[in-house]
Tab-separated table of C-alpha atoms in Angstrom:
chain	number	residue	atom	x	y	z
A	588	ASN	CA	-0.078	0.058	-0.113
A	589	ASN	CA	2.995	2.360	-0.360
A	590	GLU	CA	3.007	2.925	3.441
A	591	PHE	CA	6.574	1.970	4.030
A	592	TYR	CA	8.142	5.300	3.064
A	593	GLN	CA	5.895	7.121	5.314
A	594	TYR	CA	6.753	4.729	8.257
A	595	ILE	CA	10.629	5.595	7.697
A	596	ILE	CA	9.573	9.406	7.700
A	597	ASP	CA	7.377	8.734	10.863
A	598	ARG	CA	10.428	7.122	12.449
A	599	HIS	CA	12.817	9.965	11.427
A	600	ASN	CA	10.504	12.794	12.711
A	601	GLY	CA	9.157	10.993	15.837
A	602	SER	CA	12.235	9.461	17.245
A	603	PRO	CA	14.690	12.083	18.874
A	604	THR	CA	17.729	9.623	18.769
A	605	ASN	CA	17.109	8.518	15.097
A	606	ALA	CA	16.628	12.040	14.068
A	607	SER	CA	20.024	13.064	15.412
A	608	ILE	CA	21.896	10.074	13.986
A	609	ASN	CA	20.301	10.720	10.672
A	610	ASN	CA	21.000	14.348	10.570
A	611	SER	CA	24.544	13.974	12.043
A	612	TYR	CA	25.501	11.323	9.276
A	613	ALA	CA	24.076	13.587	6.657
A	614	SER	CA	26.103	16.421	7.813
A	615	LEU	CA	29.172	14.325	7.788
A	616	ILE	CA	28.598	12.504	4.400
A	617	TYR	CA	28.295	15.980	2.729
A	618	GLY	CA	31.226	17.654	4.633
A	619	ARG	CA	32.438	20.665	2.721
A	620	GLY	CA	30.575	19.468	-0.520
A	621	LEU	CA	32.384	18.376	-3.861
A	622	SER	CA	36.051	19.455	-4.412
A	623	TYR	CA	38.465	18.806	-7.372
A	624	SER	CA	41.906	17.875	-8.162
A	625	ASN	CA	44.192	17.611	-11.082
A	626	GLY	CA	45.423	21.089	-11.232
A	627	VAL	CA	43.491	23.354	-14.140
A	628	ARG	CA	41.490	20.334	-15.622
A	629	GLY	CA	40.052	19.785	-12.161
A	630	VAL	CA	38.982	23.355	-11.583
A	631	ASN	CA	37.244	23.178	-15.167
A	632	ASP	CA	35.446	19.894	-14.389
A	633	TRP	CA	34.510	21.363	-10.630
A	634	ALA	CA	33.015	24.451	-12.121
A	635	ARG	CA	30.953	22.591	-14.685
A	636	ILE	CA	29.492	19.941	-12.152
A	637	GLN	CA	28.653	23.016	-9.886
A	638	SER	CA	26.523	24.289	-12.882
A	639	ILE	CA	25.130	20.832	-13.244
A	640	LEU	CA	24.475	19.683	-9.845
A	641	ARG	CA	23.641	22.523	-7.170
A	642	PRO	CA	24.972	21.996	-3.818
A	643	LYS	CA	21.290	22.201	-2.428
A	644	ASP	CA	20.181	19.263	-4.593
A	645	LEU	CA	23.379	17.219	-3.480
A	646	ARG	CA	22.384	17.699	0.119
A	647	LYS	CA	18.845	16.409	-0.512
A	648	MET	CA	20.171	13.346	-2.185
A	649	ILE	CA	22.556	12.653	0.521
A	650	ILE	CA	19.554	13.046	3.084
A	651	ASP	CA	17.292	10.734	1.013
A	652	SER	CA	20.297	8.340	0.855
A	653	GLN	CA	20.750	8.343	4.617
A	654	VAL	CA	17.113	8.122	5.529
A	655	TYR	CA	15.637	5.832	2.968
A	656	GLY	CA	18.811	3.951	2.052
A	657	GLU	CA	18.249	4.955	-1.634
A	658	PHE	CA	17.851	8.272	-3.475
A	659	ALA	CA	16.786	9.502	-7.051
A	660	PHE	CA	17.440	12.207	-9.332
A	661	GLN	CA	16.318	13.322	-13.211
A	662	ILE	CA	18.895	13.848	-15.788
A	663	ILE	CA	17.863	16.758	-17.949
A	664	GLU	CA	19.417	16.899	-21.444
A	665	THR	CA	19.639	19.980	-23.848
A	666	LYS	CA	17.980	19.492	-27.298
A	667	GLY	CA	21.644	18.630	-28.576
A	668	LYS	CA	21.741	15.581	-26.207
A	669	GLU	CA	24.150	17.537	-23.876
A	670	LEU	CA	23.960	16.903	-20.090
A	671	SER	CA	22.001	20.037	-18.876
A	672	SER	CA	21.399	19.693	-15.159
A	673	ILE	CA	20.808	16.835	-12.444
A	674	GLN	CA	18.067	17.425	-10.251
A	675	HIS	CA	16.808	15.840	-6.797
A	676	LEU	CA	13.669	13.820	-6.828
A	677	PRO	CA	12.196	12.777	-3.626
A	678	LYS	CA	12.449	9.042	-3.421
A	679	GLN	CA	8.971	8.863	-1.902
A	680	PHE	CA	7.406	9.985	-5.030
A	681	ILE	CA	9.304	7.509	-7.200
A	682	VAL	CA	8.061	4.015	-8.006
A	683	PRO	CA	9.921	1.676	-10.604
A	684	SER	CA	8.103	-0.107	-13.441
A	685	ILE	CA	8.100	-4.053	-13.612
A	686	GLU	CA	11.452	-5.218	-14.822
A	687	ASN	CA	11.808	-6.507	-18.436
A	688	GLU	CA	12.959	-10.038	-19.570
A	689	GLU	CA	16.639	-9.077	-19.138
A	690	GLY	CA	15.785	-7.890	-15.403
A	691	GLU	CA	16.275	-4.301	-16.143
A	692	ILE	CA	14.032	-1.434	-14.977
A	693	GLU	CA	13.132	0.512	-18.213
A	694	SER	CA	11.133	3.457	-16.537
A	695	TYR	CA	10.082	5.098	-13.401
A	696	TRP	CA	6.664	6.398	-12.322
A	697	PHE	CA	6.234	9.842	-10.524
A	698	SER	CA	3.262	10.908	-8.165
A	699	LYS	CA	3.325	13.330	-5.298
A	700	ASP	CA	1.063	11.115	-3.404
A	701	TRP	CA	0.575	7.435	-3.973
A	702	SER	CA	-2.233	7.093	-1.774
A	703	LYS	CA	-4.271	9.631	-3.569
A	704	ILE	CA	-3.557	8.779	-7.315
A	705	GLY	CA	-6.889	10.130	-8.436
A	706	GLN	CA	-5.680	13.767	-7.675
A	707	ASN	CA	-1.947	13.003	-8.444
A	708	LYS	CA	-1.842	10.926	-11.842
A	709	PRO	CA	1.183	8.953	-12.031
A	710	GLU	CA	3.650	10.161	-14.841
A	711	GLU	CA	6.117	7.872	-16.556
A	712	PHE	CA	9.718	8.688	-17.267
A	713	PRO	CA	12.644	6.687	-18.969
A	714	ALA	CA	15.352	5.310	-16.774
A	715	PHE	CA	18.577	6.874	-17.347
A	716	GLY	CA	20.181	5.633	-20.733
A	717	GLY	CA	16.615	4.961	-22.303
A	718	GLY	CA	16.683	8.333	-24.079
A	719	GLY	CA	14.275	11.373	-23.692
A	720	SER	CA	14.974	14.881	-22.492
A	721	ILE	CA	14.347	13.908	-19.006
A	722	GLN	CA	15.498	10.554	-17.513
A	723	VAL	CA	15.387	9.159	-14.089
A	724	TYR	CA	18.199	7.498	-12.165
A	725	VAL	CA	17.625	5.721	-8.865
A	726	ALA	CA	20.597	4.744	-6.770
A	727	LYS	CA	19.825	1.626	-4.893
A	728	PRO	CA	22.467	-0.466	-3.372
A	729	TYR	CA	22.171	-4.434	-3.329
A	730	VAL	CA	19.569	-5.619	-0.509
A	731	VAL	CA	19.102	-9.193	0.158
A	732	GLY	CA	15.662	-10.176	-0.730
A	733	ALA	CA	14.714	-6.633	-2.351
A	734	LYS	CA	14.300	-6.414	-6.016
A	735	TYR	CA	12.582	-3.030	-6.556
A	736	PHE	CA	13.101	-1.031	-3.506
A	737	GLY	CA	16.070	-0.339	-1.304
A	738	GLN	CA	15.787	0.059	2.743
A	739	PRO	CA	17.949	2.001	5.198
A	740	ASP	CA	20.799	0.222	6.561
A	741	TYR	CA	19.470	0.727	9.952
A	742	PHE	CA	16.448	-1.174	9.071
A	743	ALA	CA	16.669	-3.320	12.096
A	744	GLY	CA	16.370	-0.425	14.418
A	745	LEU	CA	13.335	0.991	13.081
A	746	GLN	CA	11.098	-0.862	15.893
A	747	TYR	CA	13.186	0.620	18.575
A	748	ALA	CA	12.770	4.124	16.996
A	749	GLU	CA	8.900	3.546	17.220
A	750	LEU	CA	9.260	2.365	20.710
A	751	GLU	CA	10.920	5.637	21.463
A	752	GLU	CA	7.987	7.382	20.065
A	753	GLU	CA	5.656	5.291	22.206
A	754	ILE	CA	7.374	5.896	25.411
A	755	SER	CA	7.465	9.512	24.814
A	756	ASN	CA	3.465	9.331	24.116
A	757	LEU	CA	3.298	7.360	27.365
A	758	ASN	CA	5.168	10.217	29.293
A	759	ILE	CA	3.123	13.169	27.952
A	760	ASN	CA	-0.295	11.335	28.595
A	761	SER	CA	0.974	10.512	32.135
A	762	VAL	CA	1.779	14.363	32.830
A	763	ARG	CA	-1.360	15.325	31.301
A	764	ASN	CA	-3.329	12.990	33.612
A	765	GLY	CA	-1.846	14.022	36.740
A	766	LEU	CA	0.906	11.471	36.789
A	767	SER	CA	-1.912	8.964	37.516
A	768	ALA	CA	-2.873	5.642	35.927
A	769	GLY	CA	-6.625	6.437	35.941
A	770	TYR	CA	-9.555	6.462	38.154
A	771	ILE	CA	-12.693	4.526	38.939
A	772	VAL	CA	-15.705	6.717	39.515
A	773	ASN	CA	-18.624	5.150	41.424
A	774	ILE	CA	-22.129	6.755	40.733
A	775	PRO	CA	-24.775	6.252	43.472
A	776	GLY	CA	-28.325	5.304	42.061
A	777	GLY	CA	-26.726	4.235	38.805
A	778	THR	CA	-28.796	0.969	38.462
A	779	SER	CA	-31.822	3.081	37.647
A	780	TYR	CA	-30.384	5.096	34.906
A	781	THR	CA	-31.250	4.323	31.330
A	782	PRO	CA	-28.571	3.457	29.033
A	783	GLU	CA	-28.877	6.970	27.348
A	784	GLN	CA	-28.671	8.751	30.770
A	785	LYS	CA	-25.535	6.923	31.573
A	786	ASP	CA	-23.890	7.874	28.207
A	787	GLN	CA	-24.973	11.371	28.611
A	788	LEU	CA	-23.350	11.565	32.404
A	789	GLU	CA	-20.189	9.869	30.990
A	790	ARG	CA	-19.876	12.516	28.081
A	791	LYS	CA	-20.342	15.215	30.643
A	792	ILE	CA	-17.658	13.936	33.158
A	793	LYS	CA	-15.321	13.471	30.200
A	794	GLU	CA	-15.833	17.183	29.142
A	795	ARG	CA	-15.260	18.476	32.650
A	796	LEU	CA	-12.447	16.156	33.814
A	797	THR	CA	-10.441	15.171	30.941
A	798	GLY	CA	-8.744	16.558	27.766
A	799	SER	CA	-9.470	14.902	24.531
A	800	THR	CA	-6.302	12.677	24.531
A	801	ASN	CA	-7.317	11.296	27.961
A	802	ALA	CA	-10.970	10.571	27.324
A	803	SER	CA	-10.567	6.996	28.574
A	804	GLN	CA	-8.582	7.578	31.819
A	805	PHE	CA	-11.437	6.695	34.013
A	806	ILE	CA	-14.065	4.042	34.501
A	807	LEU	CA	-17.542	4.760	35.563
A	808	SER	CA	-19.359	2.315	37.906
A	809	PHE	CA	-23.012	2.646	38.444
A	810	ASN	CA	-23.971	1.326	41.939
A	811	GLY	CA	-27.181	1.065	44.119
A	812	MET	CA	-28.663	4.097	46.263
A	813	ASP	CA	-26.688	3.168	49.347
A	814	VAL	CA	-23.173	3.852	47.753
A	815	GLU	CA	-21.877	7.309	48.051
A	816	ILE	CA	-19.756	8.838	45.152
A	817	THR	CA	-16.062	7.766	45.504
A	818	ILE	CA	-13.200	8.207	43.507
A	819	THR	CA	-10.749	5.189	43.630
A	820	PRO	CA	-7.279	5.709	41.714
A	821	PHE	CA	-5.860	2.665	39.767
A	822	PRO	CA	-2.913	1.072	41.741
A	823	THR	CA	0.397	1.864	40.140
A	824	ASN	CA	3.821	0.573	40.370
A	825	GLU	CA	6.119	2.630	42.373
A	826	ASN	CA	9.176	1.330	40.307
A	827	ILE	CA	7.433	2.110	36.948
A	828	HIS	CA	9.918	5.076	36.351
A	829	LYS	CA	13.032	2.509	36.538
A	830	GLN	CA	11.390	0.399	33.729
A	831	TRP	CA	10.899	3.350	31.560
A	832	GLU	CA	14.541	4.387	32.156
A	833	THR	CA	15.821	0.827	31.379
A	834	LEU	CA	13.725	1.093	27.982
A	835	ASN	CA	15.107	4.230	27.066
A	836	LYS	CA	18.682	3.038	27.497
A	837	THR	CA	17.770	-0.142	25.686
A	838	VAL	CA	16.342	2.016	22.721
A	839	THR	CA	19.387	4.432	22.600
A	840	GLU	CA	21.872	1.407	22.372
A	841	LYS	CA	19.784	-0.535	19.829
A	842	LEU	CA	19.455	2.583	17.693
A	843	MET	CA	23.330	3.237	17.873
A	844	THR	CA	24.039	-0.431	16.945
A	845	ALA	CA	21.510	-0.424	14.017
A	846	HIS	CA	23.317	2.923	12.815
A	847	ARG	CA	26.865	1.651	13.593
A	848	VAL	CA	27.596	4.740	16.044
A	849	ILE	CA	31.110	4.671	17.222
A	850	SER	CA	30.569	6.549	20.162
A	851	PRO	CA	27.390	8.060	21.874
A	852	SER	CA	28.912	11.463	22.270
A	853	LEU	CA	28.641	11.922	18.391
A	854	VAL	CA	25.079	12.212	18.513
A	855	GLY	CA	25.027	14.282	21.714
A	856	LEU	CA	24.981	11.739	24.326
A	857	SER	CA	27.133	11.624	27.350
A	858	SER	CA	29.418	8.366	27.641
A	859	ALA	CA	31.867	7.066	30.124
A	860	SER	CA	35.224	6.371	28.349
A	861	GLY	CA	39.018	6.672	29.095
A	862	PHE	CA	39.433	9.893	27.251
A	863	SER	CA	40.681	12.894	29.300
A	864	SER	CA	38.139	15.100	27.814
A	865	VAL	CA	34.759	15.178	25.714
A	866	ALA	CA	36.782	16.873	22.919
A	867	GLU	CA	39.392	14.069	22.434
A	868	GLU	CA	36.864	11.574	22.643
A	869	LEU	CA	34.702	13.067	19.843
A	870	ASP	CA	37.981	13.826	17.852
A	871	MET	CA	38.918	10.096	17.722
A	872	SER	CA	35.487	8.913	17.380
A	873	GLU	CA	34.487	10.917	14.598
A	874	LYS	CA	37.963	9.802	12.641
A	875	GLN	CA	36.988	6.319	13.165
A	876	LEU	CA	33.281	6.856	12.149
A	877	ILE	CA	34.279	8.500	8.930
A	878	LYS	CA	36.566	5.727	8.094
A	879	ARG	CA	34.204	2.853	8.864
A	880	VAL	CA	30.663	4.307	8.157
A	881	ILE	CA	30.633	7.567	6.425
A	882	ARG	CA	33.601	7.093	3.690
A	883	PRO	CA	31.362	3.862	2.104
A	884	LYS	CA	28.308	6.051	2.037
A	885	GLN	CA	30.163	8.790	0.278
A	886	ASP	CA	31.682	6.435	-2.186
A	887	PHE	CA	28.351	5.043	-2.878
A	888	ILE	CA	26.878	8.436	-3.884
A	889	LEU	CA	29.828	9.483	-5.801
A	890	GLU	CA	29.579	6.371	-7.766
A	891	ALA	CA	25.915	7.358	-8.650
């Protein structure tokens, strides 16, 4: 149902740890942008590529590559078949056609919203090398078991990113609910109420006592006449905060493992190490990260 890209986007926007690592990696991959060598010839080549591929398009491709594990761009040619420009295409808008008998993808389809193709009619473009003034190239590394779509290299950590969001939602709801697990409200004379009266009373209590996000944080109990109105809090585990601390620590560790983070300090987290200063730890960790993780990502983008 074309939901997976949105799932990745939600995990990027909702998980602070995941977003921090993705943004840090994208900045390290881009570095200072493209550079040149080979003397005067290098200067000329660099000037030409700067006019063909703008830095802002390159940045977008790098972000897509980090977040989705693949990225796309369109190649625009002049009427004389010369390369005019290379422009970024948001990967979530691009879908491949079915491969031909040789196992090649001959074209790609573009739509701004694949869940509403009635209002966003897909448009077909030839793949790079297929001719036409506009061609599409998708850079996708080999993924075991995947033919048409790539996946982020931190794929195994996506569930922990979702867990971090759920822990955040739980904490927010807990605070909005007065740090309580909820209540039981006992109503006297409730046995004589009609179902409609019970529903109306419950709605009024919800309106007065809770916000829209906490509409189910209490239970109504309709009792006989000899029972007064009482409010009983749900029992809570006094050590529950320790469980959340353990979960938060586990989430952070698993996400860093999925992203192959060399040191927590690189993504703004404190860590116990043998270094004399945080700056020294950052310096050494960054060198190792660039060597083992960032440089292969740079090579993949440069090859494309």
